[in-house]
CSV table of C-alpha atoms in Angstrom, one decimal:
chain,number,residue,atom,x,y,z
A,1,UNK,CA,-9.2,-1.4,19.6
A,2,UNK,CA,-6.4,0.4,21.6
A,3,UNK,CA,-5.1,3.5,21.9
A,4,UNK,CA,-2.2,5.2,21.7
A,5,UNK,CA,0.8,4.0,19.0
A,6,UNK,CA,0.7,0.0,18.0
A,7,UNK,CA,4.5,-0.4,17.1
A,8,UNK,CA,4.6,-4.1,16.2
A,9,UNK,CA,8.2,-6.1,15.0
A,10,UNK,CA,7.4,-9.5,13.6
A,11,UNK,CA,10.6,-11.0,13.4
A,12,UNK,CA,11.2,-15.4,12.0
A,13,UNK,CA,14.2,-17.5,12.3
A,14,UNK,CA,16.3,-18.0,9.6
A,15,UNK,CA,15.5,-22.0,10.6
A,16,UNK,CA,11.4,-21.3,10.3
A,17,UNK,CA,11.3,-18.6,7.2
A,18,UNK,CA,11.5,-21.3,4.6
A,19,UNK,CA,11.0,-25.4,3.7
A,20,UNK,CA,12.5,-25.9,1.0
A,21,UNK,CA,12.2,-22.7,-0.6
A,22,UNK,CA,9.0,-21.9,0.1
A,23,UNK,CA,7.8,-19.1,2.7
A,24,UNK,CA,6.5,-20.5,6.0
A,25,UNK,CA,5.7,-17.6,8.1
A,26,UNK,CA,3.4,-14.7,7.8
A,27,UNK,CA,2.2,-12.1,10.0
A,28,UNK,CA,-1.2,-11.6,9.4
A,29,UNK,CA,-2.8,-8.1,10.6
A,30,UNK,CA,-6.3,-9.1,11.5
A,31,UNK,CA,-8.2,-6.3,13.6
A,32,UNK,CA,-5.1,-4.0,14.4
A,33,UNK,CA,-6.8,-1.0,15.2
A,34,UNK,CA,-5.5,2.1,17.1
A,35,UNK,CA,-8.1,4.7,18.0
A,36,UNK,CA,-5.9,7.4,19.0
A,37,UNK,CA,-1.7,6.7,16.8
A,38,UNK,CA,0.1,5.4,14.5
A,39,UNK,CA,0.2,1.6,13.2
A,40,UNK,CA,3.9,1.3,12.4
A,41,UNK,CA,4.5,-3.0,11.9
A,42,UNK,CA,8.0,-4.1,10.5
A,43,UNK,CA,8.1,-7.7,9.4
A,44,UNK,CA,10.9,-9.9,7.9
A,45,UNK,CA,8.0,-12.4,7.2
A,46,UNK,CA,5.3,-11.4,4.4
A,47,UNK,CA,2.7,-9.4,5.6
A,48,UNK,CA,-1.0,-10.4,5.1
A,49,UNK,CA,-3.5,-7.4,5.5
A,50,UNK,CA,-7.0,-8.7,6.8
A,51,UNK,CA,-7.7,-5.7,8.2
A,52,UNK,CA,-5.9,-2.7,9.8
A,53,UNK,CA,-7.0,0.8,11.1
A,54,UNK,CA,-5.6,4.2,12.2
A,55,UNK,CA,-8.7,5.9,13.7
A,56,UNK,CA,-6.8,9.0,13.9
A,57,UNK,CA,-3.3,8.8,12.3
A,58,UNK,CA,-1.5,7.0,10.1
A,59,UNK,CA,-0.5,3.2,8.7
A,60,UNK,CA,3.0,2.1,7.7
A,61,UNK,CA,3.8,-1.3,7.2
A,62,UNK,CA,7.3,-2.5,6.2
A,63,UNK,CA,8.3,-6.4,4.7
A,64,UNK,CA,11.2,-7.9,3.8
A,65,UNK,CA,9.4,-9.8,1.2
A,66,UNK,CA,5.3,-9.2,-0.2
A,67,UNK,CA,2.6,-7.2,1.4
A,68,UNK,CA,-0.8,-9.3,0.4
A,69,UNK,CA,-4.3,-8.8,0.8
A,70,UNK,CA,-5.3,-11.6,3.1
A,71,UNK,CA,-9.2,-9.6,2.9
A,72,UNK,CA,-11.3,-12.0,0.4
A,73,UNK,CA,-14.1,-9.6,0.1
A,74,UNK,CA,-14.1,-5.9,-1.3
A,75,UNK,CA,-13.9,-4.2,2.0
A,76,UNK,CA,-11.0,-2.1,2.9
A,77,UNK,CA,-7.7,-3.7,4.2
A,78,UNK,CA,-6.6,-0.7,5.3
A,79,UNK,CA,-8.0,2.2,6.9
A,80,UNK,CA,-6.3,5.4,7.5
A,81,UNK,CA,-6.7,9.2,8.0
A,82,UNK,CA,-3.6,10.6,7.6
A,83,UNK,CA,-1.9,8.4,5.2
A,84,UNK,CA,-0.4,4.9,4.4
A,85,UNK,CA,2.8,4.3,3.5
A,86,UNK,CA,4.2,0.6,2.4
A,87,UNK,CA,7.7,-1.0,1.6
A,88,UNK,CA,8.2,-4.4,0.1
A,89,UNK,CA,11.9,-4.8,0.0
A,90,UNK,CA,11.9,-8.0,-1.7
A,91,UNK,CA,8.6,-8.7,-2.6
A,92,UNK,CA,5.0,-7.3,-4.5
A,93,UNK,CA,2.7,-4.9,-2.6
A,94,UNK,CA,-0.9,-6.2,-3.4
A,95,UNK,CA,-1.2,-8.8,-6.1
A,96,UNK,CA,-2.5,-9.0,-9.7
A,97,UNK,CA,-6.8,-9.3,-9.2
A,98,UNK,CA,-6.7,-8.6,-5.3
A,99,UNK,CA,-5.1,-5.1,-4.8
A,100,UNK,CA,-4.6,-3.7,-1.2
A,101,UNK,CA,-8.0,-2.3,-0.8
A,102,UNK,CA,-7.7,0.9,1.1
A,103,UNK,CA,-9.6,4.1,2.6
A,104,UNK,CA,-7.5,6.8,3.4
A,105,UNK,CA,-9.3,10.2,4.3
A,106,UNK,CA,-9.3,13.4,1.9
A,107,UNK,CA,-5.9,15.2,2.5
A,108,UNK,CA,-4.5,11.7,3.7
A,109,UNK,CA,-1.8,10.8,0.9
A,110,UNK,CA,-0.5,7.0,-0.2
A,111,UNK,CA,3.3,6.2,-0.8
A,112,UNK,CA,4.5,3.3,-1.7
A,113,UNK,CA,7.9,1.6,-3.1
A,114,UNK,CA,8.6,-2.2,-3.9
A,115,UNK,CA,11.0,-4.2,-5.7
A,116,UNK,CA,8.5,-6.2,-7.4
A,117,UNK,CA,4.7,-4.9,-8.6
A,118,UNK,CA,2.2,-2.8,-6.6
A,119,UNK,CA,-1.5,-3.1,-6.6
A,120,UNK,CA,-3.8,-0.1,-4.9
A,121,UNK,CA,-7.0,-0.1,-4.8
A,122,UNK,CA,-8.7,3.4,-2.9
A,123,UNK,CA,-11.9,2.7,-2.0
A,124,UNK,CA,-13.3,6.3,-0.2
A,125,UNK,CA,-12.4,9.9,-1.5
A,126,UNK,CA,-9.8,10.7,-3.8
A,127,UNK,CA,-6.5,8.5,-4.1
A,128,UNK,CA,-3.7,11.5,-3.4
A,129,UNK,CA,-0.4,10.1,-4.3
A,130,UNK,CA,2.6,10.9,-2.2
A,131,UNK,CA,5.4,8.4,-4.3
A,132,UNK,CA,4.9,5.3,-5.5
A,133,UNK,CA,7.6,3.0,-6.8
A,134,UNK,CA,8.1,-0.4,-8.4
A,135,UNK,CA,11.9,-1.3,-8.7
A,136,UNK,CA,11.2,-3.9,-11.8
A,137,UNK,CA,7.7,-3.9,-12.0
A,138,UNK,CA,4.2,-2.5,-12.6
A,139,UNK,CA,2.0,0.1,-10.9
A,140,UNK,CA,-2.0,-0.4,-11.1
A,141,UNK,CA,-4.0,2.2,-9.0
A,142,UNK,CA,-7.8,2.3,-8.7
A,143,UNK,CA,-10.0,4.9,-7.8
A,144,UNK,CA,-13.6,5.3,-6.6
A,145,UNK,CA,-13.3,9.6,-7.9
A,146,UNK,CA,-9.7,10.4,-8.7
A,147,UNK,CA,-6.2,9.8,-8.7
A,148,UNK,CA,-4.0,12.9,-7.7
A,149,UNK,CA,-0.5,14.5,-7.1
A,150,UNK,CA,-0.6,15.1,-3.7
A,151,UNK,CA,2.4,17.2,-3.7
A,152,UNK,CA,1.3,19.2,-6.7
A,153,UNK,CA,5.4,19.6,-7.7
A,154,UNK,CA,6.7,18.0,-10.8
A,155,UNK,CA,8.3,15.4,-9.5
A,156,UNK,CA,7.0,11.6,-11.0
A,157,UNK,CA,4.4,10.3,-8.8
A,158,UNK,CA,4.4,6.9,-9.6
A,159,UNK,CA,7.6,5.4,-11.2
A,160,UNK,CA,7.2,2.1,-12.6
A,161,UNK,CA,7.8,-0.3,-15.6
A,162,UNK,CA,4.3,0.4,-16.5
A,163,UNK,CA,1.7,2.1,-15.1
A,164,UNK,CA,-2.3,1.5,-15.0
A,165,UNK,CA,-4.7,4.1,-13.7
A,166,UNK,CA,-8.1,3.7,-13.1
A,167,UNK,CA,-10.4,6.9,-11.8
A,168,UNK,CA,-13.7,5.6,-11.9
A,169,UNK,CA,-15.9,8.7,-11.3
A,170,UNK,CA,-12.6,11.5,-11.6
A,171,UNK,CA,-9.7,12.6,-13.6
A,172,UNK,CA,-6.3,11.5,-13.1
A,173,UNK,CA,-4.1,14.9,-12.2
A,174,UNK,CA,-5.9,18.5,-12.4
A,175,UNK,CA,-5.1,21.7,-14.4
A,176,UNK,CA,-3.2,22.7,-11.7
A,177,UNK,CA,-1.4,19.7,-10.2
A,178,UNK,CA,-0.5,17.7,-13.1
A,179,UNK,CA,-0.2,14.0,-12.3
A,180,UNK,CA,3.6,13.0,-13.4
A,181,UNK,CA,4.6,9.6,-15.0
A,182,UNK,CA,8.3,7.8,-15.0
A,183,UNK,CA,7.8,4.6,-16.6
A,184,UNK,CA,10.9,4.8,-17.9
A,185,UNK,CA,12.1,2.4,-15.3
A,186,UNK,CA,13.3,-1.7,-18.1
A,187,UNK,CA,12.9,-4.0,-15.0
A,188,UNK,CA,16.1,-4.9,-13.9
């Protein structure tokens, strides 16, 4: 655990990134924690999320390619109060029957955009949705109570090819911030 900001760039030669075709080098997150700012990591490599933590602020984690859950269990990946936020450029974020498990704190919101699928799981309060995006693909987000509109404008929350939602004890949206849908998106 330190304190103050953890600012990380994880950055691979065009030599080591790939044998032949296939992606060599990932920057697993094991134990980042920061007890006192923000976990901001940038990565031209996938990223693979054993476990990182904002004690007091936010996560943001940026790839060129896929952010993956490298956690084999059900505990959180990710732990944040303020909020996450996660770009994929060229990649997934989570992957189809291992979502990014995550806790972020009530009034903490989740964003997300990637060009291929995304995969959320929130595993504490409420799952208060900031914007997420897949380019060509699908959405699925789980949640312990519900799934909400952070914002509360009318603006789509998740826009997507398809979209799954999952509120396990909650509702998705409330009478007064309804949750908005653009899965109008075909995929290419």
């Amino acid at each position: 655990s330190t304190t103050g900001d953890q600012n990380l760039k994880f950055v691979v030669s065009a030599a080591n990134k790939t044998t032949k075709g296939v992606v060599t080098n990932v920057a697993n997150l094991t134990s980042l924690i920061s007890s006192t700012g923000v976990v901001d990591v940038l990565s031209d490599a996938p990223i693979n999320v054993v476990s990182v933590e904002s004690s007091t602020s936010s996560v943001k984690l940026a790839s060129a390619l896929a952010i993956l859950d490298g956690n084999s269990s059900f505990a959180p990946s990710i732990v944040a109060i303020t909020g996450v936020e996660l770009n994929s450029t060229a990649g997934a974020i989570g992957e189809m029957g291992a979502g990014l498990e995550l806790v972020v704190s009530p009034g903490g919101t989740v964003s997300g955009l990637a060009s291929g699928s995304i995969w959320l799981n929130q595993m504490g309060d409420d799952f208060e949705v900031g914007s997420i995006t897949s380019l060509t693909g699908r959405v699925k987000l789980y949640a312990n109570k519900s799934i909400l509109d952070a914002a509360g404008d009318s603006a789509a929350d998740i826009s997507a090819v398809s979209v799954d939602l999952k509120a396990l004890t909650g509702s998705i949206g409330t009478s007064g911030k309804r949750f908005d849908i653009d899965s109008s998106r075909n995929g290419g």
